[in-house]
Short mmCIF file of N, CA and C in Angstrom, two decimals:
data_model
loop_
_atom_site.label_atom_id
_atom_site.label_comp_id
_atom_site.label_asym_id
_atom_site.label_seq_id
_atom_site.Cartn_x
_atom_site.Cartn_y
_atom_site.Cartn_z
N UNK Y 225 77.46 82.45 114.68
CA UNK Y 225 79.07 83.24 114.27
C UNK Y 225 78.99 82.97 112.49
N UNK Y 226 79.14 81.69 112.28
CA UNK Y 226 79.80 81.40 110.85
C UNK Y 226 78.68 82.00 109.83
N UNK Y 227 77.22 81.22 110.89
CA UNK Y 227 75.99 81.72 109.95
C UNK Y 227 75.95 83.42 109.59
N UNK Y 228 76.48 84.04 110.38
CA UNK Y 228 76.40 85.94 110.34
C UNK Y 228 77.39 85.88 109.61
N UNK Y 229 78.57 85.45 109.47
CA UNK Y 229 79.55 85.99 108.47
C UNK Y 229 79.48 85.00 106.75
N UNK Y 230 78.50 83.95 106.78
CA UNK Y 230 78.18 83.56 105.46
C UNK Y 230 78.51 84.34 104.38
N UNK Y 231 77.59 84.97 104.16
CA UNK Y 231 77.34 86.27 103.02
C UNK Y 231 78.61 86.97 102.78
N UNK Y 232 79.33 87.31 103.53
CA UNK Y 232 80.74 88.07 103.80
C UNK Y 232 81.74 87.12 103.10
N UNK Y 233 81.68 86.07 103.49
CA UNK Y 233 82.37 85.01 102.72
C UNK Y 233 82.48 84.62 101.27
N UNK Y 234 81.29 84.43 100.85
CA UNK Y 234 80.74 84.39 99.32
C UNK Y 234 81.43 85.62 98.64
N UNK Y 235 81.46 87.18 98.88
CA UNK Y 235 81.58 88.17 98.03
C UNK Y 235 82.99 88.11 98.20
N UNK Y 236 83.79 87.56 99.81
CA UNK Y 236 85.08 87.81 100.07
C UNK Y 236 86.18 87.06 99.11
N UNK Y 237 85.76 85.65 98.84
CA UNK Y 237 86.02 84.75 97.98
C UNK Y 237 86.27 85.10 96.27
N UNK Y 238 85.38 85.79 95.82
CA UNK Y 238 84.72 86.42 94.68
C UNK Y 238 86.26 87.66 94.72
N UNK Y 239 86.39 88.57 95.56
CA UNK Y 239 87.34 89.51 95.49
C UNK Y 239 88.47 88.78 95.64
N UNK Y 240 88.75 88.25 96.23
CA UNK Y 240 90.08 87.47 96.41
C UNK Y 240 90.77 87.01 95.17
N UNK Y 241 90.12 86.03 94.42
CA UNK Y 241 90.05 85.46 93.34
C UNK Y 241 90.66 86.25 91.92
N UNK Y 242 89.67 87.48 92.20
CA UNK Y 242 89.89 88.61 91.38
C UNK Y 242 90.96 89.44 91.65
N UNK Y 243 91.55 89.38 92.62
CA UNK Y 243 92.72 90.34 93.13
C UNK Y 243 92.84 91.62 93.78
N UNK Y 244 91.13 91.41 93.73
CA UNK Y 244 91.02 92.92 94.75
C UNK Y 244 91.16 92.83 96.43
N UNK Y 245 92.52 93.23 96.52
CA UNK Y 245 92.35 93.00 98.02
C UNK Y 245 92.33 93.75 98.95
N UNK Y 246 91.97 95.27 98.57
CA UNK Y 246 91.14 96.40 99.20
C UNK Y 246 90.00 95.38 99.76
N UNK Y 247 89.21 95.14 98.63
CA UNK Y 247 87.64 94.50 99.06
C UNK Y 247 87.58 93.36 100.27
N UNK Y 248 88.92 92.76 99.94
CA UNK Y 248 89.27 91.44 100.21
C UNK Y 248 89.30 92.09 102.07
N UNK Y 249 89.92 92.21 102.12
CA UNK Y 249 90.57 92.98 103.74
C UNK Y 249 89.73 93.38 104.40
N UNK Y 250 88.82 94.33 103.38
CA UNK Y 250 87.37 94.93 104.14
C UNK Y 250 86.40 93.95 104.79
N UNK Y 251 86.33 92.84 103.60
CA UNK Y 251 85.23 92.15 104.50
C UNK Y 251 85.81 91.01 105.20
N UNK Y 252 87.23 90.96 105.42
CA UNK Y 252 87.43 89.75 106.21
C UNK Y 252 87.58 90.63 107.61
N UNK Y 253 88.23 91.68 107.87
CA UNK Y 253 88.09 92.39 108.76
C UNK Y 253 86.41 92.43 109.44
N UNK Y 254 85.53 92.49 108.56
CA UNK Y 254 84.40 92.49 108.98
C UNK Y 254 83.89 90.94 109.18
N UNK Y 255 84.34 89.96 108.95
CA UNK Y 255 84.11 88.45 109.58
C UNK Y 255 84.76 88.75 111.00
N UNK Y 256 86.03 89.23 111.34
CA UNK Y 256 86.86 89.18 112.72
C UNK Y 256 86.45 89.92 113.88
N UNK Y 257 85.66 90.90 112.80
CA UNK Y 257 84.70 91.64 114.04
C UNK Y 257 83.69 91.10 115.09
N UNK Y 258 83.15 90.00 113.99
CA UNK Y 258 82.06 89.07 114.58
C UNK Y 258 82.53 87.89 115.39
N UNK Y 259 83.61 87.40 114.67
CA UNK Y 259 84.40 86.40 115.37
C UNK Y 259 85.74 86.56 115.41
N UNK Y 260 86.61 86.74 116.27
CA UNK Y 260 87.62 87.13 116.19
C UNK Y 260 88.24 86.15 116.20
N UNK Y 261 88.12 84.83 116.47
CA UNK Y 261 88.83 83.58 116.02
C UNK Y 261 88.70 82.77 115.24
N UNK Y 262 88.02 83.65 113.65
CA UNK Y 262 88.12 83.01 112.50
C UNK Y 262 89.17 82.53 112.00
N UNK Y 263 89.77 81.11 112.24
CA UNK Y 263 91.54 80.96 111.49
C UNK Y 263 91.15 80.72 110.19
N UNK Y 264 90.07 80.80 109.37
CA UNK Y 264 90.81 80.89 107.86
C UNK Y 264 90.70 82.43 107.56
N UNK Y 265 89.79 83.12 107.91
CA UNK Y 265 89.33 84.84 107.69
C UNK Y 265 90.95 85.45 108.55
N UNK Y 266 91.54 85.17 109.51
CA UNK Y 266 92.72 85.57 109.61
C UNK Y 266 93.58 85.14 108.43
N UNK Y 267 94.03 83.46 108.54
CA UNK Y 267 95.19 83.02 107.13
C UNK Y 267 94.69 84.35 106.10
N UNK Y 268 93.64 84.39 105.38
CA UNK Y 268 92.95 84.66 104.08
C UNK Y 268 93.80 86.20 104.18
N UNK Y 269 93.23 87.00 105.44
CA UNK Y 269 93.78 88.20 105.55
C UNK Y 269 95.11 88.46 105.36
N UNK Y 270 95.80 87.72 106.21
CA UNK Y 270 97.09 87.99 105.93
C UNK Y 270 97.51 87.87 104.99
N UNK Y 271 97.07 86.97 103.90
CA UNK Y 271 97.70 86.91 102.10
C UNK Y 271 97.12 87.85 101.39
N UNK Y 272 96.40 88.09 101.95
CA UNK Y 272 95.49 89.61 101.13
C UNK Y 272 96.20 90.98 101.43
N UNK Y 273 96.95 90.88 102.92
CA UNK Y 273 97.62 91.94 102.61
C UNK Y 273 99.22 92.32 102.24
N UNK Y 274 99.27 90.76 102.40
CA UNK Y 274 100.87 90.43 101.77
C UNK Y 274 101.01 90.92 100.06
N UNK Y 275 99.93 89.99 99.53
CA UNK Y 275 99.60 90.88 98.14
C UNK Y 275 99.26 92.32 98.24
N UNK Y 276 98.17 92.89 98.64
CA UNK Y 276 97.93 94.29 98.52
C UNK Y 276 99.49 94.62 98.61
N UNK Y 277 100.21 94.49 99.44
CA UNK Y 277 101.54 95.06 99.42
C UNK Y 277 102.60 94.89 98.44
N UNK Y 278 102.75 93.51 98.29
CA UNK Y 278 103.66 92.86 97.22
C UNK Y 278 103.45 92.52 96.04
N UNK Y 279 102.20 92.53 95.84
CA UNK Y 279 101.47 92.23 94.74
C UNK Y 279 101.75 90.70 94.59
N UNK Y 280 101.39 89.97 93.69
CA UNK Y 280 100.73 88.18 93.65
C UNK Y 280 102.20 88.14 92.34
N UNK Y 281 102.43 86.52 92.37
CA UNK Y 281 103.57 85.82 91.27
C UNK Y 281 102.55 85.95 90.33
N UNK Y 282 103.50 85.86 89.22
CA UNK Y 282 103.09 86.31 88.31
C UNK Y 282 102.21 85.23 87.21
N UNK Y 283 102.23 83.70 87.74
CA UNK Y 283 101.18 82.96 87.41
C UNK Y 283 100.16 82.56 88.58
N UNK Y 284 99.93 83.41 89.76
CA UNK Y 284 98.62 83.51 90.90
C UNK Y 284 97.55 82.66 90.13
N UNK Y 285 96.80 81.98 90.88
CA UNK Y 285 95.70 81.83 90.71
C UNK Y 285 95.04 81.53 91.67
N UNK Y 286 95.45 82.05 92.70
CA UNK Y 286 94.50 81.60 93.99
C UNK Y 286 94.81 80.85 94.76
N UNK Y 287 95.05 79.69 93.92
CA UNK Y 287 95.67 78.69 94.55
C UNK Y 287 96.55 78.46 96.19
N UNK Y 288 96.79 78.10 97.06
CA UNK Y 288 97.58 78.25 98.01
C UNK Y 288 97.44 76.63 98.78
N UNK Y 289 99.01 76.37 99.06
CA UNK Y 289 99.42 75.50 99.77
C UNK Y 289 99.72 75.37 100.93
N UNK Y 290 99.05 74.50 101.55
CA UNK Y 290 99.41 75.36 103.43
C UNK Y 290 100.51 74.67 103.38
N UNK Y 291 101.45 74.82 104.27
CA UNK Y 291 102.25 73.83 105.00
C UNK Y 291 102.49 73.61 106.18
N UNK Y 292 101.02 73.74 107.03
CA UNK Y 292 100.68 73.19 108.07
C UNK Y 292 99.54 73.86 108.91
N UNK Y 293 98.82 72.57 109.45
CA UNK Y 293 97.32 72.25 109.95
C UNK Y 293 97.20 73.08 111.07
#
């Protein structure tokens, strides 16, 4: 399943770091339709949804600090 979604992940990362959260959400939804247990895709989807709705912090560079494993 990871091999099937690798290309989508490449484009998602580009969109995410360029604040194109609509494309990011579309790409990650596609990934999750292939592998619903893809934890990184789910995590980034939740972040993209939040940023699409509320915007990013002023100095946002796409770096995320995880508080749990």
